[in-house]
Amino acid sequence: MQSSYSEEDKAFRAEVRAFVEASLPADLARRGRYDYHPRREDQARWAAILATKGWSVPHWPIAYGGPDWTGVQRFIFEDEMRRAHAPTMDRIGPELVAPVLYTFGSEEQRQTYLPAIRTGQTFWAQGFSEPGSGSDLSSLRTRAVRDGDDYVVTGQKTWTTEGHHADMIFMLVRTNMEGKPQAGISALLIDLKNPGITRRPIWTIDEGLTVNEFFFDDVRVPVENLVGEEGAGWSYAKFLLGNERTASAEVPHTKRDITQLRAIAQVERKNGRPLIEDTTFRAKLARIEIDTMALETAVLRALTAASHGGGAIASLVKVRGSELRQRIADLADEALGDRGLALCLNPEGQHPMFDDGLTSPVPDHGIGIAAKAMFRRATTIYGGANEIQRTLIAKTVLEL
Amino acid sequence: MDFTYTSEQESLRDSVRRFVEREYGWEERFRIIRSADGVAPGHWATFAELGWLGAGLSEEAGGFGGGAIENALIAEELGRALVTEPFNAHVMATQLLAALPVDTASDLTAAIVMGEQRIIPALQEPAGRGDWRQVEARAIGTALTGTKSLVEGAMSADRLIVSARSKDGIALYLVDPHAEGVTLSPYRTLDNRRVADIHFADAPVTLLANGAVAETAIETAIDHGLLTLCGEALGIMDTALWATRDYLKVRKQFGTALGNFQALQHRMADMLIETEMTRSILLSALGAMEGDDPLPRTAAVSAAKVQASTGGLFVASQAIQLHGGIGVTEELNISHHYRRLYVIARQLGDVDLHLARFADATDQAAA
Ligand SMILES: Cc1cc2nc3c(=O)[nH]c(=O)nc-3n(C[C@H](O)[C@H](O)[C@H](O)COP(=O)(O)OP(=O)(O)OC[C@H]3O[C@@H](n4cnc5c(N)ncnc54)[C@H](O)[C@@H]3O)c2cc1C
């Protein structure tokens, strides 16, 4: 047993750090620090830079242009990215859709889609949820009816993250109304420029835009865009969601939030002294740091596949990680005192819901914090709500 | 003991409820919060007409014979619809004036109770983090310099009551917000209310009170303001709780209503417990307001603020959680319940501040 990083891991970290420090453009780092919903140009630019080094798709196999890193290396890479305030990268294409394509897709699909994902040219959305189908995905109703060489798709998808940035959508559709609901589900790759698709933005609690609703009205999709076999979509979706949950512990992001909070607490003052010296504040921060240490090790155990959480380890770290993300954001906002209560729209935003012409009094070190505290109410809902994860843990590990 | 409202109180509550139902629908509220002023023209005059602006003020002080209970009750009903009018600031202003020597204050009170003038207190400063006792603004003679923060209703104020240090300790001043040397910087808070920071540079002011009189008046006004906030929090919690209950009855997943899942039933039960504890501690604090001894009053009010803050955040965050994705949308009221309760939890001092204030007051009372 060796429960600390090996010498190779440390050398790897140093290599990543040196590259990121030398290559991350300052304007990307600045916006990364504010941590509003990232813009597509920033993600694309950074993906292209990383691709020159072969690092844009950390867990892809070498055959498709990935570096084939170990789980621990991927974690270290993510840790360094967050530490440097690199833009949070698009996850949907590289981390969710691509593994499905190189595992289950046709050769043609791999060649068509994977290179453009790797270099940040094509962005994807994940079209699973529908208004009536959230936690119970298998009840989805968007239909795809075979007509000659096409499927004709009709229905509605919602909560599509970054749908307004996306070129393509990875869709779950119903191709068969009979039998068990899961058995009639297929996976389609749909170009969002297809006629018959309309998008509605959904503004969220942070007054930001990241989720969207899509309406599909007799959209024709060539049968080549079916992934794997008709009716097997459910198993691909489960494969994809498993990847989503391990990532959603987001430990590197929480660690970076802790560093940021420490910096804020050195500048902010309470009773005339730096906030960092306030005993109550210290205790709250310490508790979050302790929980993060435990979680980090749990994630590393999962990544080295030696954990006792069994198959539910992804759910376990998702539950704790998402709650920690809320707590750290709330504490950072609390650290800002009065200023944490002011609304502060993204100063470099492209899509303010409305512009009231008012100037927010939030200091530079507080920009983005309140919006983050608001939006993080969603971390315990997306990626499979925490109640669903707890039930899964109870069933699969505790066998209840 | 009797925890039922009098018939006057009931009819006051009904009148606020009717107004809110008629005039403050969800679409209407959106139009209001998106407007330049963030409040509806004419609503304040209606508040005055219906007698709410004096309902929580004793007759000696120029009101209609009520007290903190009436204010909490009005706030509870306004909270249900997330009304953005600065009722809480109004309550503090009237209570500040009521605690000052009668001759200075009574004319002003009459005007604000009738809705003819709006007087807004500016008691906190950015460095104080909600602690109104930390005052750095300074007055030399009748010239005031300093900054006040998060002043609700500042943009429509005819007069401000500002706290500052003077050679005689903390003092309260009446200030014309349009006077030279006064600059307002408006912004929106997370709950879509319009507030301002106010900068004073040798602004001309009129002394209202100083020393112990001023400090006592401030503490009294803050206590009234805190209870109004607690009443508002209770109204929002109660609304979010029952809206969530209703949603769980109709939202179906896995072929059944969400309300059939025991995990969610227990969560709802906890939300109800927090709401009832908030209601109870608020009633207890309203009772303490009637006593003459300031220490138990201080302790009870801070206790109520702590419970309303933590209970409010619990109820609102769970209301979002149980709604799922729809709960984090701007369109649905649930996200706004959360935003308002998030702000209330920190307004006039956060949980840490009120835990300490409670502990200090109980220590002193025990000594
Ligand atoms: C910000 C955000 C981004 C998202 N991005 C995407 C995306 O890119 N693509 C996509 O397809 N989807 C996305 N989603 C959708 C997300 O996966 C769903 O919101 C989530 O699965 C919950 O579904 P729901 O919102 O319909 O809530 P519901 O399923 O209606 O659940 C409501 C509440 O009931 C609870 N509940 C439900 N069933 C049970 C049960 N059996 N036992 C106990 N409790 C239960 C839930 O935990 C939740 O608290 C996103 C959601 C959000 C908020």
Tab-separated table of N, CA, C and O in Angstrom, chain A residues 36 52 114 160 201 276 298 368 382:
chain	number	residue	atom	x	y	z
A	36	TYR	N	-17.884	32.031	-14.014
A	36	TYR	CA	-19.242	32.020	-14.563
A	36	TYR	C	-19.331	30.871	-15.559
A	36	TYR	O	-18.318	30.254	-15.894
A	52	THR	N	-2.489	20.453	-29.024
A	52	THR	CA	-1.138	20.474	-29.605
A	52	THR	C	-0.187	19.618	-28.777
A	52	THR	O	0.814	19.116	-29.275
A	114	LEU	N	-14.942	12.040	-33.640
A	114	LEU	CA	-13.937	12.116	-32.571
A	114	LEU	C	-12.862	13.201	-32.778
A	114	LEU	O	-12.575	13.948	-31.831
A	160	THR	N	-30.867	20.753	-21.278
A	160	THR	CA	-29.662	20.442	-22.023
A	160	THR	C	-28.587	21.482	-21.754
A	160	THR	O	-28.664	22.620	-22.227
A	201	PRO	N	-34.032	29.119	-24.450
A	201	PRO	CA	-33.111	29.191	-23.312
A	201	PRO	C	-33.882	29.101	-21.993
A	201	PRO	O	-35.002	29.609	-21.890
A	276	ILE	N	-9.840	35.704	8.159
A	276	ILE	CA	-9.176	34.412	8.329
A	276	ILE	C	-8.810	34.176	9.809
A	276	ILE	O	-8.578	33.038	10.227
A	298	ALA	N	-11.113	9.346	-1.247
A	298	ALA	CA	-12.145	8.413	-1.732
A	298	ALA	C	-12.148	8.359	-3.254
A	298	ALA	O	-12.254	7.288	-3.852
A	368	GLY	N	-18.454	36.816	-9.343
A	368	GLY	CA	-18.818	35.441	-9.688
A	368	GLY	C	-19.204	34.573	-8.496
A	368	GLY	O	-19.809	33.520	-8.664
A	382	TYR	N	-28.501	17.627	-10.705
A	382	TYR	CA	-28.087	17.072	-12.005
A	382	TYR	C	-27.163	15.859	-11.832
A	382	TYR	O	-26.690	15.573	-10.741
